[in-house]
């Protein structure tokens, strides 16, 4: 309240002085001085209130001896020095603790890394061992499989050689070339397969036919030294009556030879025709059966 009263008294005393000066100026100019007097009276009254507050609530004593000031400063300095020392010590302790923690983490990480490398090396050694064993086993199996395949191939070759020899002997015994002259299955002769049909439960084969001289004629196909063997699903078809095989033959439009064969068909799947000459390579044609 002392401070408030002092400020109040000072402020309004200034206003009081200004109002008095204003009133004097107005008086000198012979003008109305009512307002300056009013302002000066109000400001003086308020200033009196501020003065009363100042004297009613005096300011606290702030006097302090030099010794007390010196002692107080020394205490403050000691306190600050101690606080600074405590802070430094605390910082040092925290730094040491942090360093110990980091060292422990580094050692732990190094130990984990060493353990990981040992486990990885063990895994590599185990995988290498298994791979080596697997390679050895695969090598043994491949060698055994190769020997088995070689054995089967040899047996198959022997079987084919026997069948080929038997088929050749069979052709020689069934085909008579003396009545029809010679016919070359290879060379300049052309036989182009056209189609195969099921005709009255028989298989009718059609070929585009040209002889060595490029002219179609009515020479007997059966007597030319060529026999026909039919297969379905890699199985040789059985002839129902060998005496009728190739018996019904005709050449149409001078270029097409139609031959009927009496085979026991398995189903309607494509038929592979193998034409076997007396000499030379066999010719194979695959027909799609139609009704």
mmCIF file of C-alpha atoms in Angstrom:
data_model
loop_
_atom_site.group_PDB
_atom_site.id
_atom_site.type_symbol
_atom_site.label_atom_id
_atom_site.label_comp_id
_atom_site.label_asym_id
_atom_site.label_seq_id
_atom_site.Cartn_x
_atom_site.Cartn_y
_atom_site.Cartn_z
ATOM 1 C CA UNK A 1 0.000 0.000 0.000
ATOM 2 C CA UNK A 2 2.958 2.303 0.611
ATOM 3 C CA UNK A 3 4.118 1.971 -2.968
ATOM 4 C CA UNK A 4 0.596 2.404 -4.332
ATOM 5 C CA UNK A 5 0.050 5.561 -2.179
ATOM 6 C CA UNK A 6 3.385 7.041 -3.291
ATOM 7 C CA UNK A 7 2.594 6.485 -6.961
ATOM 8 C CA UNK A 8 -0.936 7.877 -6.521
ATOM 9 C CA UNK A 9 0.248 11.027 -4.701
ATOM 10 C CA UNK A 10 3.052 11.685 -7.206
ATOM 11 C CA UNK A 11 0.843 11.266 -10.279
ATOM 12 C CA UNK A 12 -1.984 13.489 -9.076
ATOM 13 C CA UNK A 13 0.360 16.154 -7.635
ATOM 14 C CA UNK A 14 1.766 16.457 -11.154
ATOM 15 C CA UNK A 15 -1.756 16.821 -12.523
ATOM 16 C CA UNK A 16 -2.481 19.388 -9.787
ATOM 17 C CA UNK A 17 0.541 21.454 -10.837
ATOM 18 C CA UNK A 18 -0.389 21.269 -14.520
ATOM 19 C CA UNK A 19 -3.960 22.357 -13.694
ATOM 20 C CA UNK A 20 -2.672 25.375 -11.729
ATOM 21 C CA UNK A 21 -0.482 26.430 -14.648
ATOM 22 C CA UNK A 22 -3.413 25.972 -17.014
ATOM 23 C CA UNK A 23 -5.601 28.120 -14.677
ATOM 24 C CA UNK A 24 -3.002 30.911 -14.549
ATOM 25 C CA UNK A 25 -2.772 30.934 -18.337
ATOM 26 C CA UNK A 26 -6.532 31.101 -18.612
ATOM 27 C CA UNK A 27 -6.613 33.894 -16.000
ATOM 28 C CA UNK A 28 -4.009 35.874 -17.914
ATOM 29 C CA UNK A 29 -6.069 35.512 -21.057
ATOM 30 C CA UNK A 30 -9.107 36.594 -19.092
ATOM 31 C CA UNK A 31 -10.920 33.396 -19.893
ATOM 32 C CA UNK A 32 -13.015 31.037 -17.819
ATOM 33 C CA UNK A 33 -10.876 29.233 -15.214
ATOM 34 C CA UNK A 34 -13.603 26.966 -13.936
ATOM 35 C CA UNK A 35 -12.267 23.758 -15.554
ATOM 36 C CA UNK A 36 -8.637 24.244 -14.452
ATOM 37 C CA UNK A 37 -9.820 24.892 -10.896
ATOM 38 C CA UNK A 38 -12.018 21.786 -11.007
ATOM 39 C CA UNK A 39 -9.174 19.568 -12.266
ATOM 40 C CA UNK A 40 -6.710 21.015 -9.791
ATOM 41 C CA UNK A 41 -9.128 20.480 -6.870
ATOM 42 C CA UNK A 42 -9.861 16.859 -7.791
ATOM 43 C CA UNK A 43 -6.200 15.995 -8.412
ATOM 44 C CA UNK A 44 -5.162 17.670 -5.145
ATOM 45 C CA UNK A 45 -7.778 15.660 -3.201
ATOM 46 C CA UNK A 46 -6.604 12.371 -4.728
ATOM 47 C CA UNK A 47 -2.971 13.316 -4.064
ATOM 48 C CA UNK A 48 -3.917 13.902 -0.373
ATOM 49 C CA UNK A 49 -5.354 10.349 -0.310
ATOM 50 C CA UNK A 50 -2.045 8.985 -1.698
ATOM 51 C CA UNK A 51 -0.090 10.907 0.958
ATOM 52 C CA UNK A 52 -2.339 9.510 3.688
ATOM 53 C CA UNK A 53 -1.670 5.968 2.399
ATOM 54 C CA UNK A 54 2.062 6.580 2.423
ATOM 55 C CA UNK A 55 2.051 7.682 6.026
ATOM 56 C CA UNK A 56 -0.500 5.074 7.089
ATOM 57 C CA UNK A 57 1.450 2.168 5.590
ATOM 58 C CA UNK A 58 5.132 3.010 5.840
ATOM 59 C CA UNK A 59 7.657 1.094 3.726
ATOM 60 C CA UNK A 60 9.511 -1.818 5.382
ATOM 61 C CA UNK A 61 12.993 -1.126 6.596
ATOM 62 C CA UNK A 62 15.626 -2.154 4.080
ATOM 63 C CA UNK A 63 18.657 -1.147 5.963
ATOM 64 C CA UNK A 64 21.272 -3.865 6.375
ATOM 65 C CA UNK A 65 24.712 -3.691 7.896
ATOM 66 C CA UNK A 66 27.805 -4.205 5.823
ATOM 67 C CA UNK A 67 28.737 -7.275 7.837
ATOM 68 C CA UNK A 68 25.359 -8.830 7.248
ATOM 69 C CA UNK A 69 25.588 -8.113 3.542
ATOM 70 C CA UNK A 70 29.068 -9.626 3.407
ATOM 71 C CA UNK A 71 27.969 -12.689 5.344
ATOM 72 C CA UNK A 72 24.909 -13.142 3.160
ATOM 73 C CA UNK A 73 26.994 -12.869 0.005
ATOM 74 C CA UNK A 74 29.530 -15.355 1.352
ATOM 75 C CA UNK A 75 26.757 -17.806 2.172
ATOM 76 C CA UNK A 76 25.316 -17.417 -1.308
ATOM 77 C CA UNK A 77 28.733 -17.881 -2.882
ATOM 78 C CA UNK A 78 29.408 -21.001 -0.812
ATOM 79 C CA UNK A 79 26.005 -22.380 -1.693
ATOM 80 C CA UNK A 80 26.588 -21.745 -5.396
ATOM 81 C CA UNK A 81 30.057 -23.299 -5.267
ATOM 82 C CA UNK A 82 28.649 -26.356 -3.524
ATOM 83 C CA UNK A 83 25.805 -26.627 -6.004
ATOM 84 C CA UNK A 84 28.256 -26.345 -8.913
ATOM 85 C CA UNK A 85 30.476 -29.022 -7.351
ATOM 86 C CA UNK A 86 27.474 -31.273 -6.782
ATOM 87 C CA UNK A 87 26.368 -30.785 -10.396
ATOM 88 C CA UNK A 88 29.845 -31.614 -11.704
ATOM 89 C CA UNK A 89 30.036 -34.707 -9.516
ATOM 90 C CA UNK A 90 26.580 -35.807 -10.613
ATOM 91 C CA UNK A 91 27.511 -35.255 -14.265
ATOM 92 C CA UNK A 92 30.729 -37.259 -13.769
ATOM 93 C CA UNK A 93 28.854 -40.107 -12.117
ATOM 94 C CA UNK A 94 26.251 -40.135 -14.897
ATOM 95 C CA UNK A 95 28.987 -40.079 -17.545
ATOM 96 C CA UNK A 96 30.827 -42.972 -15.854
ATOM 97 C CA UNK A 97 27.579 -44.940 -15.579
ATOM 98 C CA UNK A 98 26.793 -44.286 -19.240
ATOM 99 C CA UNK A 99 30.302 -45.376 -20.274
ATOM 100 C CA UNK A 100 30.022 -48.565 -18.208
ATOM 101 C CA UNK A 101 26.644 -49.256 -19.823
ATOM 102 C CA UNK A 102 28.065 -48.710 -23.306
ATOM 103 C CA UNK A 103 31.064 -50.938 -22.544
ATOM 104 C CA UNK A 104 28.730 -53.667 -21.297
ATOM 105 C CA UNK A 105 26.579 -53.394 -24.427
ATOM 106 C CA UNK A 106 29.678 -53.531 -26.664
ATOM 107 C CA UNK A 107 30.950 -56.638 -24.873
ATOM 108 C CA UNK A 108 27.509 -58.239 -25.142
ATOM 109 C CA UNK A 109 27.299 -57.429 -28.866
ATOM 110 C CA UNK A 110 30.798 -58.825 -29.432
ATOM 111 C CA UNK A 111 29.901 -62.012 -27.591
ATOM 112 C CA UNK A 112 26.711 -62.380 -29.641
ATOM 113 C CA UNK A 113 28.659 -61.781 -32.864
ATOM 114 C CA UNK A 114 31.208 -64.451 -31.955
ATOM 115 C CA UNK A 115 28.417 -66.894 -31.083
ATOM 116 C CA UNK A 116 26.619 -66.079 -34.342
ATOM 117 C CA UNK A 117 29.772 -66.669 -36.406
ATOM 118 C CA UNK A 118 30.381 -69.988 -34.671
ATOM 119 C CA UNK A 119 26.792 -71.101 -35.347
ATOM 120 C CA UNK A 120 26.994 -69.935 -38.983
ATOM 121 C CA UNK A 121 30.231 -71.855 -39.487
ATOM 122 C CA UNK A 122 28.650 -74.963 -37.954
ATOM 123 C CA UNK A 123 25.645 -74.579 -40.269
ATOM 124 C CA UNK A 124 27.930 -74.164 -43.304
ATOM 125 C CA UNK A 125 29.951 -77.228 -42.341
ATOM 126 C CA UNK A 126 26.754 -79.243 -41.846
ATOM 127 C CA UNK A 127 25.296 -78.058 -45.171
ATOM 128 C CA UNK A 128 28.570 -78.852 -46.963
ATOM 129 C CA UNK A 129 28.607 -82.303 -45.416
ATOM 130 C CA UNK A 130 24.989 -82.963 -46.446
ATOM 131 C CA UNK A 131 25.654 -81.665 -49.970
ATOM 132 C CA UNK A 132 28.683 -83.902 -50.304
ATOM 133 C CA UNK A 133 26.668 -86.909 -49.131
ATOM 134 C CA UNK A 134 23.799 -85.992 -51.486
ATOM 135 C CA UNK A 135 26.212 -85.582 -54.415
ATOM 136 C CA UNK A 136 27.774 -88.953 -53.710
ATOM 137 C CA UNK A 137 24.338 -90.575 -53.453
ATOM 138 C CA UNK A 138 23.138 -88.872 -56.649
ATOM 139 C CA UNK A 139 26.307 -89.970 -58.421
ATOM 140 C CA UNK A 140 25.755 -93.573 -57.334
ATOM 141 C CA UNK A 141 22.076 -93.434 -58.362
ATOM 142 C CA UNK A 142 22.948 -91.860 -61.722
ATOM 143 C CA UNK A 143 25.574 -94.531 -62.349
ATOM 144 C CA UNK A 144 23.113 -97.280 -61.440
ATOM 145 C CA UNK A 145 20.411 -95.677 -63.626
ATOM 146 C CA UNK A 146 22.846 -95.351 -66.517
ATOM 147 C CA UNK A 147 23.791 -99.004 -66.243
ATOM 148 C CA UNK A 148 20.104 -99.950 -66.101
ATOM 149 C CA UNK A 149 19.333 -97.810 -69.165
ATOM 150 C CA UNK A 150 22.269 -99.291 -71.041
ATOM 151 C CA UNK A 151 21.017 -102.747 -70.144
ATOM 152 C CA UNK A 152 17.465 -101.929 -71.275
ATOM 153 C CA UNK A 153 18.755 -100.290 -74.466
ATOM 154 C CA UNK A 154 20.827 -103.361 -75.251
ATOM 155 C CA UNK A 155 17.859 -105.643 -74.610
ATOM 156 C CA UNK A 156 15.618 -103.409 -76.752
ATOM 157 C CA UNK A 157 18.156 -103.379 -79.573
ATOM 158 C CA UNK A 158 18.460 -107.148 -79.466
ATOM 159 C CA UNK A 159 14.662 -107.423 -79.523
ATOM 160 C CA UNK A 160 14.363 -104.988 -82.442
ATOM 161 C CA UNK A 161 17.100 -106.788 -84.348
ATOM 162 C CA UNK A 162 15.245 -110.066 -83.866
ATOM 163 C CA UNK A 163 11.929 -108.499 -84.916
ATOM 164 C CA UNK A 164 13.528 -106.872 -87.938
ATOM 165 C CA UNK A 165 15.131 -110.122 -89.016
ATOM 166 C CA UNK A 166 11.852 -111.970 -88.435
ATOM 167 C CA UNK A 167 9.829 -109.347 -90.367
ATOM 168 C CA UNK A 168 12.288 -109.398 -93.272
ATOM 169 C CA UNK A 169 12.107 -113.164 -93.472
ATOM 170 C CA UNK A 170 8.302 -112.918 -93.303
ATOM 171 C CA UNK A 171 8.206 -110.405 -96.182
ATOM 172 C CA UNK A 172 10.478 -112.495 -98.301
ATOM 173 C CA UNK A 173 8.289 -115.511 -97.716
ATOM 174 C CA UNK A 174 4.963 -113.724 -98.469
ATOM 175 C CA UNK A 175 5.776 -111.359 -101.345
ATOM 176 C CA UNK A 176 6.353 -112.664 -104.845
ATOM 177 C CA UNK A 177 8.019 -110.128 -107.149
ATOM 178 C CA UNK A 178 8.273 -112.329 -110.203
ATOM 179 C CA UNK A 179 4.778 -111.487 -111.534
ATOM 180 C CA UNK A 180 4.858 -107.695 -111.069
ATOM 181 C CA UNK A 181 8.359 -106.510 -111.767
ATOM 182 C CA UNK A 182 10.549 -104.350 -109.598
ATOM 183 C CA UNK A 183 9.276 -101.382 -107.572
ATOM 184 C CA UNK A 184 11.589 -98.919 -105.784
ATOM 185 C CA UNK A 185 10.080 -97.534 -102.604
ATOM 186 C CA UNK A 186 12.698 -94.774 -102.380
ATOM 187 C CA UNK A 187 14.413 -92.744 -105.059
ATOM 188 C CA UNK A 188 12.171 -91.019 -107.576
ATOM 189 C CA UNK A 189 8.982 -92.830 -106.552
ATOM 190 C CA UNK A 190 6.545 -90.705 -104.498
ATOM 191 C CA UNK A 191 3.849 -91.878 -102.107
ATOM 192 C CA UNK A 192 1.946 -89.114 -100.342
ATOM 193 C CA UNK A 193 -0.535 -90.187 -97.627
ATOM 194 C CA UNK A 194 -3.963 -88.576 -97.971
ATOM 195 C CA UNK A 195 -6.404 -90.013 -95.421
ATOM 196 C CA UNK A 196 -7.600 -93.057 -93.527
ATOM 197 C CA UNK A 197 -11.265 -94.007 -93.148
ATOM 198 C CA UNK A 198 -13.262 -96.677 -91.381
ATOM 199 C CA UNK A 199 -15.109 -98.266 -94.289
ATOM 200 C CA UNK A 200 -17.500 -101.171 -93.589
ATOM 201 C CA UNK A 201 -15.505 -102.038 -90.479
ATOM 202 C CA UNK A 202 -12.318 -101.976 -92.513
ATOM 203 C CA UNK A 203 -9.572 -99.389 -92.624
ATOM 204 C CA UNK A 204 -9.317 -97.738 -96.026
ATOM 205 C CA UNK A 205 -5.994 -96.029 -96.775
ATOM 206 C CA UNK A 206 -5.612 -93.476 -99.567
ATOM 207 C CA UNK A 207 -2.285 -92.386 -101.083
ATOM 208 C CA UNK A 208 -1.270 -90.081 -103.871
ATOM 209 C CA UNK A 209 0.639 -92.460 -106.047
ATOM 210 C CA UNK A 210 3.462 -91.912 -108.547
ATOM 211 C CA UNK A 211 5.834 -94.499 -109.910
ATOM 212 C CA UNK A 212 9.505 -94.055 -110.695
ATOM 213 C CA UNK A 213 8.667 -92.570 -114.075
ATOM 214 C CA UNK A 214 6.097 -90.153 -112.566
ATOM 215 C CA UNK A 215 3.141 -91.944 -114.179
ATOM 216 C CA UNK A 216 0.373 -93.671 -112.240
ATOM 217 C CA UNK A 217 -0.562 -97.170 -113.370
ATOM 218 C CA UNK A 218 -2.394 -100.190 -112.039
ATOM 219 C CA UNK A 219 0.517 -102.226 -110.798
ATOM 220 C CA UNK A 220 -0.405 -104.175 -107.711
ATOM 221 C CA UNK A 221 0.594 -102.322 -104.550
ATOM 222 C CA UNK A 222 0.871 -105.576 -102.662
ATOM 223 C CA UNK A 223 3.133 -107.056 -105.284
ATOM 224 C CA UNK A 224 5.498 -104.109 -105.326
ATOM 225 C CA UNK A 225 7.523 -105.426 -102.440
ATOM 226 C CA UNK A 226 5.918 -103.229 -99.755
ATOM 227 C CA UNK A 227 3.796 -104.379 -96.842
ATOM 228 C CA UNK A 228 1.752 -102.206 -94.486
ATOM 229 C CA UNK A 229 1.676 -102.518 -90.664
ATOM 230 C CA UNK A 230 -0.781 -100.420 -88.629
ATOM 231 C CA UNK A 231 -0.388 -99.191 -85.014
ATOM 232 C CA UNK A 232 -2.700 -97.541 -82.506
ATOM 233 C CA UNK A 233 -1.450 -96.210 -79.156
ATOM 234 C CA UNK A 234 1.970 -97.710 -79.995
ATOM 235 C CA UNK A 235 0.391 -101.180 -80.324
ATOM 236 C CA UNK A 236 0.445 -103.170 -83.553
ATOM 237 C CA UNK A 237 -3.071 -103.814 -84.822
ATOM 238 C CA UNK A 238 -4.127 -107.393 -85.387
ATOM 239 C CA UNK A 239 -5.273 -108.422 -88.863
ATOM 240 C CA UNK A 240 -8.619 -110.208 -88.789
ATOM 241 C CA UNK A 241 -7.967 -112.032 -91.998
ATOM 242 C CA UNK A 242 -4.550 -111.875 -93.612
ATOM 243 C CA UNK A 243 -5.876 -113.311 -96.853
ATOM 244 C CA UNK A 244 -7.958 -110.176 -97.488
ATOM 245 C CA UNK A 245 -5.278 -107.632 -96.629
ATOM 246 C CA UNK A 246 -4.674 -105.468 -99.656
ATOM 247 C CA UNK A 247 -7.000 -107.544 -101.791
ATOM 248 C CA UNK A 248 -9.305 -104.643 -102.663
ATOM 249 C CA UNK A 249 -7.208 -102.053 -104.459
ATOM 250 C CA UNK A 250 -8.028 -99.359 -106.990
ATOM 251 C CA UNK A 251 -6.462 -96.251 -108.494
ATOM 252 C CA UNK A 252 -8.774 -93.258 -108.772
ATOM 253 C CA UNK A 253 -8.235 -90.181 -110.981
ATOM 254 C CA UNK A 254 -4.967 -91.722 -112.147
ATOM 255 C CA UNK A 255 -3.135 -90.468 -109.041
ATOM 256 C CA UNK A 256 -4.845 -91.892 -105.954
ATOM 257 C CA UNK A 257 -4.418 -95.442 -104.738
ATOM 258 C CA UNK A 258 -7.049 -96.717 -102.293
ATOM 259 C CA UNK A 259 -6.301 -99.862 -100.297
ATOM 260 C CA UNK A 260 -8.631 -101.598 -97.850
ATOM 261 C CA UNK A 261 -7.151 -103.447 -94.886
ATOM 262 C CA UNK A 262 -9.098 -105.642 -92.500
ATOM 263 C CA UNK A 263 -7.708 -104.703 -89.049
ATOM 264 C CA UNK A 264 -9.189 -105.037 -85.580
ATOM 265 C CA UNK A 265 -9.096 -101.356 -84.520
ATOM 266 C CA UNK A 266 -8.644 -100.510 -80.824
ATOM 267 C CA UNK A 267 -10.524 -97.179 -80.860
ATOM 268 C CA UNK A 268 -10.839 -94.049 -82.996
ATOM 269 C CA UNK A 269 -7.431 -92.642 -82.031
ATOM 270 C CA UNK A 270 -4.943 -91.760 -84.812
ATOM 271 C CA UNK A 271 -3.374 -94.662 -86.664
ATOM 272 C CA UNK A 272 0.333 -94.826 -87.459
ATOM 273 C CA UNK A 273 1.079 -96.641 -90.707
ATOM 274 C CA UNK A 274 4.509 -98.162 -91.238
ATOM 275 C CA UNK A 275 5.303 -99.116 -94.816
ATOM 276 C CA UNK A 276 8.058 -101.717 -94.999
ATOM 277 C CA UNK A 277 9.895 -102.169 -98.296
ATOM 278 C CA UNK A 278 11.789 -105.313 -99.084
ATOM 279 C CA UNK A 279 14.928 -103.191 -99.195
ATOM 280 C CA UNK A 280 15.599 -99.690 -97.878
ATOM 281 C CA UNK A 281 14.220 -97.642 -94.999
ATOM 282 C CA UNK A 282 10.717 -97.989 -93.598
ATOM 283 C CA UNK A 283 8.281 -95.093 -94.126
ATOM 284 C CA UNK A 284 5.910 -93.993 -91.382
ATOM 285 C CA UNK A 285 2.679 -92.000 -91.818
ATOM 286 C CA UNK A 286 0.190 -90.992 -89.122
ATOM 287 C CA UNK A 287 -3.498 -90.831 -90.135
ATOM 288 C CA UNK A 288 -6.401 -89.309 -88.247
ATOM 289 C CA UNK A 289 -9.293 -91.746 -88.612
ATOM 290 C CA UNK A 290 -12.604 -90.417 -89.947
ATOM 291 C CA UNK A 291 -15.909 -92.216 -90.395
#
